[in-house]
Short mmCIF file of C-alpha atoms in Angstrom, two decimals:
data_model
loop_
_atom_site.label_atom_id
_atom_site.label_comp_id
_atom_site.label_asym_id
_atom_site.label_seq_id
_atom_site.Cartn_x
_atom_site.Cartn_y
_atom_site.Cartn_z
CA UNK A 170 0.00 0.00 0.00
CA UNK A 171 1.74 3.17 -1.13
CA UNK A 172 -0.90 5.86 -1.24
CA UNK A 173 -2.42 7.94 1.50
CA UNK A 174 -6.15 7.32 1.79
CA UNK A 175 -7.66 10.79 1.55
CA UNK A 176 -10.61 11.49 3.81
CA UNK A 177 -12.90 13.82 1.82
CA UNK A 178 -13.68 17.20 3.38
CA UNK A 179 -11.85 16.36 6.58
CA UNK A 180 -9.28 18.61 8.20
CA UNK A 181 -5.88 17.03 8.81
CA UNK A 182 -4.49 16.40 12.29
CA UNK A 183 -1.05 15.13 13.29
CA UNK A 184 -0.05 13.72 16.68
CA UNK A 185 3.20 12.08 17.78
CA UNK A 186 4.21 10.28 20.95
CA UNK A 187 7.61 9.21 22.21
CA UNK A 188 8.26 5.55 23.08
CA UNK A 189 9.96 6.53 26.32
CA UNK A 190 8.75 3.93 28.77
CA UNK A 191 5.29 2.90 29.88
CA UNK A 192 2.46 5.28 29.01
CA UNK A 193 0.36 6.46 31.93
CA UNK A 194 -3.23 7.14 32.87
CA UNK A 195 -2.31 10.81 32.49
CA UNK A 196 -1.26 10.20 28.86
CA UNK A 197 -4.52 8.35 28.24
CA UNK A 198 -6.94 10.84 29.81
CA UNK A 199 -4.96 13.91 28.74
CA UNK A 200 -4.31 13.02 25.11
CA UNK A 201 -4.68 9.45 23.85
CA UNK A 202 -8.37 9.16 24.64
CA UNK A 203 -8.91 12.23 22.49
CA UNK A 204 -6.84 10.75 19.66
CA UNK A 205 -9.30 7.87 19.46
CA UNK A 206 -12.24 10.29 19.36
CA UNK A 207 -10.60 12.52 16.72
CA UNK A 208 -10.23 9.79 14.11
CA UNK A 209 -13.91 10.00 13.17
CA UNK A 210 -13.83 13.78 12.76
CA UNK A 211 -10.41 14.32 11.18
CA UNK A 212 -7.98 12.81 8.67
CA UNK A 213 -5.41 11.73 11.26
CA UNK A 214 -1.70 10.90 11.12
CA UNK A 215 -0.23 9.32 14.25
CA UNK A 216 3.47 8.60 14.77
CA UNK A 217 5.66 6.85 17.32
CA UNK A 218 8.41 9.48 17.58
CA UNK A 219 11.30 7.11 18.22
CA UNK A 220 14.02 9.47 16.91
CA UNK A 221 13.21 11.92 19.70
CA UNK A 222 13.77 9.26 22.35
CA UNK A 223 17.55 9.14 21.85
CA UNK A 224 18.25 12.70 23.04
CA UNK A 225 18.51 10.80 26.33
CA UNK A 226 20.76 7.75 26.39
CA UNK A 227 18.78 4.54 25.76
CA UNK A 228 19.55 0.86 26.20
CA UNK A 229 19.09 -0.53 22.65
CA UNK A 230 17.06 -3.64 23.49
CA UNK A 231 14.77 -1.64 25.80
CA UNK A 232 14.26 1.08 23.19
CA UNK A 233 13.36 -1.50 20.55
CA UNK A 234 10.78 -3.06 22.86
CA UNK A 235 9.36 0.34 23.80
CA UNK A 236 8.84 1.19 20.12
CA UNK A 237 6.98 -2.08 19.53
CA UNK A 238 5.00 -1.59 22.72
CA UNK A 239 3.98 2.00 21.98
CA UNK A 240 2.84 1.15 18.45
CA UNK A 241 0.86 -1.85 19.70
CA UNK A 242 -0.71 0.26 22.44
CA UNK A 243 -1.96 2.85 19.95
CA UNK A 244 -3.77 0.05 18.13
CA UNK A 245 -5.07 -1.40 21.40
CA UNK A 246 -6.54 1.98 22.32
CA UNK A 247 -8.72 1.76 19.23
CA UNK A 248 -6.77 3.79 16.68
CA UNK A 249 -7.62 2.23 13.33
CA UNK A 250 -4.64 1.82 10.93
CA UNK A 251 -7.07 1.47 8.00
CA UNK A 252 -8.77 4.77 8.77
CA UNK A 253 -5.60 6.65 9.81
CA UNK A 254 -1.90 6.73 9.01
CA UNK A 255 -0.11 5.10 11.97
CA UNK A 256 3.65 4.73 11.61
CA UNK A 257 7.06 4.77 13.25
CA UNK A 258 8.92 8.05 12.68
CA UNK A 259 12.35 6.58 11.87
CA UNK A 260 10.83 4.48 9.06
CA UNK A 261 10.27 7.65 7.02
CA UNK A 262 13.71 9.20 6.33
CA UNK A 263 12.25 12.51 5.14
CA UNK A 264 11.84 13.57 8.78
CA UNK A 265 15.58 13.86 9.31
CA UNK A 266 16.20 15.15 5.79
CA UNK A 267 13.71 17.99 6.12
CA UNK A 268 15.07 18.72 9.59
CA UNK A 269 18.39 19.78 8.00
CA UNK A 270 16.68 22.18 5.60
CA UNK A 271 14.72 23.67 8.49
CA UNK A 272 17.83 23.84 10.72
CA UNK A 273 19.43 26.12 8.17
CA UNK A 274 16.40 28.39 8.47
CA UNK A 275 16.24 28.43 12.27
CA UNK A 276 18.11 30.89 14.45
CA UNK A 277 20.42 29.76 17.26
CA UNK A 278 18.73 32.15 19.66
CA UNK A 279 15.34 30.57 18.99
CA UNK A 280 16.61 27.16 20.08
CA UNK A 281 18.47 28.60 23.08
CA UNK A 282 15.21 30.00 24.43
CA UNK A 283 13.38 26.65 24.42
CA UNK A 284 12.45 25.86 28.01
CA UNK A 285 12.58 22.07 27.64
CA UNK A 286 16.23 22.24 26.57
CA UNK A 287 17.04 24.07 29.79
CA UNK A 288 15.02 21.61 31.88
CA UNK A 289 16.47 18.47 30.29
CA UNK A 290 20.01 19.84 30.40
CA UNK A 291 19.67 20.18 34.15
CA UNK A 292 18.25 16.67 34.49
CA UNK A 293 20.97 15.10 32.29
CA UNK A 294 24.08 17.30 32.74
CA UNK A 295 26.31 14.40 31.66
CA UNK A 296 24.72 14.29 28.20
CA UNK A 297 23.85 17.76 26.93
CA UNK A 298 24.03 16.77 23.26
CA UNK A 299 23.35 18.71 20.06
CA UNK A 300 20.22 16.63 19.42
CA UNK A 301 18.79 17.75 22.76
CA UNK A 302 19.37 21.35 21.66
CA UNK A 303 17.98 21.08 18.14
CA UNK A 304 15.21 18.48 18.46
CA UNK A 305 12.45 21.15 18.20
CA UNK A 306 13.55 21.52 14.55
CA UNK A 307 13.06 17.80 14.01
CA UNK A 308 9.67 18.17 15.70
CA UNK A 309 8.87 20.98 13.25
CA UNK A 310 9.81 18.65 10.38
CA UNK A 311 7.56 15.93 11.85
CA UNK A 312 4.66 18.35 11.72
CA UNK A 313 5.28 20.25 8.49
CA UNK A 314 5.87 17.18 6.29
CA UNK A 315 2.20 16.19 6.56
CA UNK A 316 0.66 19.67 6.17
CA UNK A 317 -1.77 19.25 9.07
CA UNK A 318 -4.41 21.86 9.76
CA UNK A 319 -4.25 21.13 13.48
CA UNK A 320 -1.80 19.73 16.01
CA UNK A 321 -3.18 18.73 19.42
CA UNK A 322 -1.02 20.36 22.10
CA UNK A 323 -0.87 20.41 25.86
CA UNK A 324 0.51 23.28 27.88
CA UNK A 325 4.04 21.80 27.79
CA UNK A 326 4.06 21.55 23.98
CA UNK A 327 2.74 24.97 22.98
CA UNK A 328 6.25 26.40 22.60
CA UNK A 329 7.21 23.62 20.17
CA UNK A 330 4.23 24.27 17.93
CA UNK A 331 4.92 28.00 18.03
CA UNK A 332 8.51 27.49 16.83
CA UNK A 333 7.27 25.12 14.08
CA UNK A 334 4.86 27.83 12.92
CA UNK A 335 7.65 30.44 13.02
CA UNK A 336 10.03 28.25 11.00
CA UNK A 337 7.33 27.42 8.44
CA UNK A 338 6.34 31.08 8.04
CA UNK A 339 9.97 32.13 7.59
CA UNK A 340 10.61 29.38 5.02
CA UNK A 341 7.46 30.27 3.07
CA UNK A 342 8.39 33.97 3.09
CA UNK A 343 11.89 33.26 1.75
CA UNK A 344 11.21 30.49 -0.77
CA UNK A 345 7.51 30.64 -1.56
CA UNK A 346 4.50 28.67 -0.40
CA UNK A 347 5.54 25.19 0.75
CA UNK A 348 4.20 24.51 4.23
CA UNK A 349 0.76 24.71 5.78
CA UNK A 350 0.86 26.78 9.00
CA UNK A 351 -0.78 24.49 11.57
CA UNK A 352 -3.12 25.70 14.27
CA UNK A 353 -3.10 24.36 17.83
CA UNK A 354 -5.96 22.01 18.61
CA UNK A 355 -7.12 22.21 22.20
CA UNK A 356 -9.50 19.33 22.90
CA UNK A 357 -12.78 20.23 24.60
CA UNK A 358 -12.08 17.55 27.14
CA UNK A 359 -8.76 16.24 28.30
CA UNK A 360 -8.04 15.93 31.96
CA UNK A 361 -4.83 17.26 33.44
CA UNK A 362 -3.92 14.33 35.68
CA UNK A 363 -1.58 15.02 38.56
CA UNK A 364 0.71 12.76 40.57
CA UNK A 365 -1.05 10.51 43.08
CA UNK A 366 1.71 11.22 45.59
CA UNK A 367 2.38 14.90 44.88
CA UNK A 368 -0.69 16.56 43.33
CA UNK A 369 1.29 19.75 42.77
CA UNK A 370 3.04 18.14 39.78
CA UNK A 371 1.85 16.35 36.66
CA UNK A 372 1.61 12.55 36.62
CA UNK A 373 4.76 11.28 34.92
CA UNK A 374 6.29 7.89 34.17
CA UNK A 375 9.68 9.38 35.07
CA UNK A 376 8.59 9.86 38.69
CA UNK A 377 10.87 7.82 40.95
CA UNK A 378 7.92 6.96 43.20
CA UNK A 379 6.11 4.07 41.49
CA UNK A 380 2.95 4.84 43.50
CA UNK A 381 2.72 8.31 41.95
CA UNK A 382 1.57 7.12 38.53
CA UNK A 383 -0.64 4.49 36.97
CA UNK A 384 0.45 2.78 33.75
CA UNK A 385 -2.20 2.02 31.14
CA UNK A 386 -1.02 -1.61 31.23
CA UNK A 387 -0.93 -1.97 35.03
CA UNK A 388 -2.81 -4.90 36.56
CA UNK A 389 -6.13 -4.30 38.33
CA UNK A 390 -4.58 -5.06 41.70
CA UNK A 391 -1.74 -2.58 41.13
CA UNK A 392 -4.12 0.16 40.01
CA UNK A 393 -6.40 -0.23 43.03
CA UNK A 394 -3.40 -0.37 45.39
CA UNK A 395 -1.96 2.87 43.97
CA UNK A 396 -5.26 4.70 44.34
CA UNK A 397 -5.68 3.45 47.91
CA UNK A 398 -2.28 5.02 48.67
CA UNK A 399 -3.07 8.29 46.90
CA UNK A 400 -2.37 11.47 48.86
CA UNK A 401 -5.49 13.35 49.97
CA UNK A 402 -5.87 15.67 53.01
CA UNK A 403 -7.31 15.86 56.49
CA UNK A 404 -10.84 17.10 55.75
CA UNK A 405 -12.13 13.70 54.60
CA UNK A 406 -14.93 15.18 52.47
CA UNK A 407 -15.21 14.42 48.76
CA UNK A 408 -15.34 18.00 47.50
CA UNK A 409 -13.48 19.70 44.66
CA UNK A 410 -11.56 22.65 46.11
CA UNK A 411 -8.27 24.29 45.10
CA UNK A 412 -7.00 23.98 48.67
CA UNK A 413 -7.57 20.19 48.44
CA UNK A 414 -5.38 19.27 45.44
CA UNK A 415 -5.16 15.58 46.32
CA UNK A 416 -8.87 14.83 46.45
CA UNK A 417 -9.53 17.27 43.61
CA UNK A 418 -7.12 15.29 41.42
CA UNK A 419 -9.01 12.06 42.19
CA UNK A 420 -12.32 13.78 41.38
CA UNK A 421 -10.83 14.96 38.05
CA UNK A 422 -9.75 11.41 37.21
CA UNK A 423 -13.12 9.92 38.21
CA UNK A 424 -14.94 12.56 36.17
CA UNK A 425 -12.76 11.93 33.08
CA UNK A 426 -13.32 8.18 33.27
CA UNK A 427 -17.06 8.17 34.07
CA UNK A 428 -18.21 11.35 32.32
CA UNK A 429 -19.87 12.51 35.54
CA UNK A 430 -19.73 16.16 36.57
CA UNK A 431 -18.02 17.35 39.75
CA UNK A 432 -21.42 18.08 41.28
CA UNK A 433 -22.68 14.58 40.51
CA UNK A 434 -19.56 13.03 42.04
CA UNK A 435 -19.81 15.13 45.20
CA UNK A 436 -23.46 14.12 45.58
CA UNK A 437 -22.69 10.44 44.91
CA UNK A 438 -20.11 10.33 47.70
CA UNK A 439 -21.80 12.69 50.15
CA UNK A 440 -21.32 11.37 53.67
CA UNK A 441 -18.74 8.82 52.55
CA UNK A 442 -15.06 8.88 53.42
CA UNK A 443 -11.92 8.96 51.32
CA UNK A 444 -11.47 5.21 51.61
CA UNK A 445 -14.73 4.50 49.77
CA UNK A 446 -13.94 7.11 47.12
CA UNK A 447 -10.38 5.94 46.49
CA UNK A 448 -11.60 2.37 46.06
CA UNK A 449 -14.32 3.48 43.64
CA UNK A 450 -11.84 5.51 41.57
CA UNK A 451 -9.34 2.64 41.50
CA UNK A 452 -11.91 0.05 40.45
CA UNK A 453 -13.43 2.33 37.79
CA UNK A 454 -10.02 3.15 36.30
CA UNK A 455 -9.01 -0.53 36.35
CA UNK A 456 -12.24 -1.56 34.62
CA UNK A 457 -11.75 1.16 31.98
CA UNK A 458 -8.17 0.14 31.20
CA UNK A 459 -8.73 -3.65 31.33
CA UNK A 460 -10.06 -4.01 27.73
CA UNK A 461 -7.10 -1.96 26.45
CA UNK A 462 -4.66 -4.24 28.24
CA UNK A 463 -6.43 -7.31 26.90
CA UNK A 464 -6.24 -6.04 23.29
CA UNK A 465 -2.62 -5.01 23.80
CA UNK A 466 -1.64 -8.48 25.04
CA UNK A 467 -3.18 -10.00 21.89
CA UNK A 468 -1.56 -7.52 19.49
CA UNK A 469 1.96 -7.61 20.95
CA UNK A 470 2.11 -11.41 20.64
CA UNK A 471 1.72 -11.32 16.85
CA UNK A 472 4.92 -9.57 15.75
CA UNK A 473 4.39 -10.52 12.11
CA UNK A 474 0.99 -8.80 11.92
CA UNK A 475 2.38 -5.82 13.83
CA UNK A 476 5.28 -5.54 11.38
CA UNK A 477 2.89 -5.58 8.43
CA UNK A 478 0.81 -2.79 9.94
CA UNK A 479 3.71 -0.46 10.73
CA UNK A 480 5.28 -1.15 7.32
CA UNK A 481 2.03 -0.21 5.55
CA UNK A 482 1.73 2.82 7.82
CA UNK A 483 5.22 4.00 6.86
CA UNK A 484 4.43 3.62 3.16
CA UNK A 485 1.28 5.75 3.55
CA UNK A 486 3.22 8.37 5.52
CA UNK A 487 6.10 8.41 3.04
CA UNK A 488 3.75 9.02 0.12
CA UNK A 489 2.72 12.35 1.68
CA UNK A 490 6.09 13.26 3.23
CA UNK A 491 8.03 12.71 0.01
CA UNK A 492 5.97 15.23 -1.94
CA UNK A 493 6.40 17.92 0.73
CA UNK A 494 10.12 17.28 1.08
CA UNK A 495 10.92 17.45 -2.62
CA UNK A 496 8.82 20.56 -3.06
CA UNK A 497 10.90 22.19 -0.31
CA UNK A 498 14.15 20.98 -1.88
CA UNK A 499 13.16 22.38 -5.28
CA UNK A 500 12.23 25.74 -3.77
CA UNK A 501 15.60 25.99 -2.02
CA UNK A 502 17.37 25.35 -5.32
CA UNK A 503 18.64 21.79 -5.20
CA UNK A 504 18.97 19.75 -8.39
CA UNK A 505 16.39 16.98 -8.32
#
């Protein structure tokens, strides 16, 4: 299969995710759940952004497994490879090739101001590599190759989309119209899930405390145990209040999973203690994630079928990316 299936009259959306360890409940409720919903409304391209993972040193066998796992998990979530383009970034070489063209049209000062470079440099002072500095340009290439109308972004990714828009605008102004300038897509729903142990910070798989985050593929027992240990406060009333970040975080999670409003949740658990609520949240989350885990376990076992799907996905992606890349090359003046 070598041609992109065009969805008539549908706007294009692109989303990428790094294969950097186990994906969390926060990833699911904050973004991935919306990806599944978007595929009926938009012409979607989804990528496992494996090239971005190596700005931090990786163990090769673990990285390989994480790439397989992340791709399989996207399918298990319900993302349809027939309806969408679902591929692995490194399988389409035009990402790195376009990145060089864009690098030569990006200012050093723009990269130096990127907040994630500063943050990651502090976390990994032993490996402040050039890729860590310039990866927003590769991210811009990831986006611009597919000419999306929208790119879903969270608060921590807004700066990356802004620099992609700036680079695309500059390139178009210098060489002529090549790239679509993408708009940010802010989902109507998409819970901001905080750490179960420190509700002042976002839930993250990099948290050293294993009880602070729930993996999408965690067992039911592990999920319930983590919620039972979740930090709350001393008031013991199930009410959403800014001064009660722990219980408010659990209410946010329960609301995102059940679709119930805050008021409905407060009424449901009126007169009940935190123990009852934590158990209810844990069981509801576990029951929601269980079918995903079951599908994942089936998909990951069949490596041959998985390989066929990501190969076809790369061919569909390359069909679009190649046209954009060579148009950019021609505009710059290369002999084709």
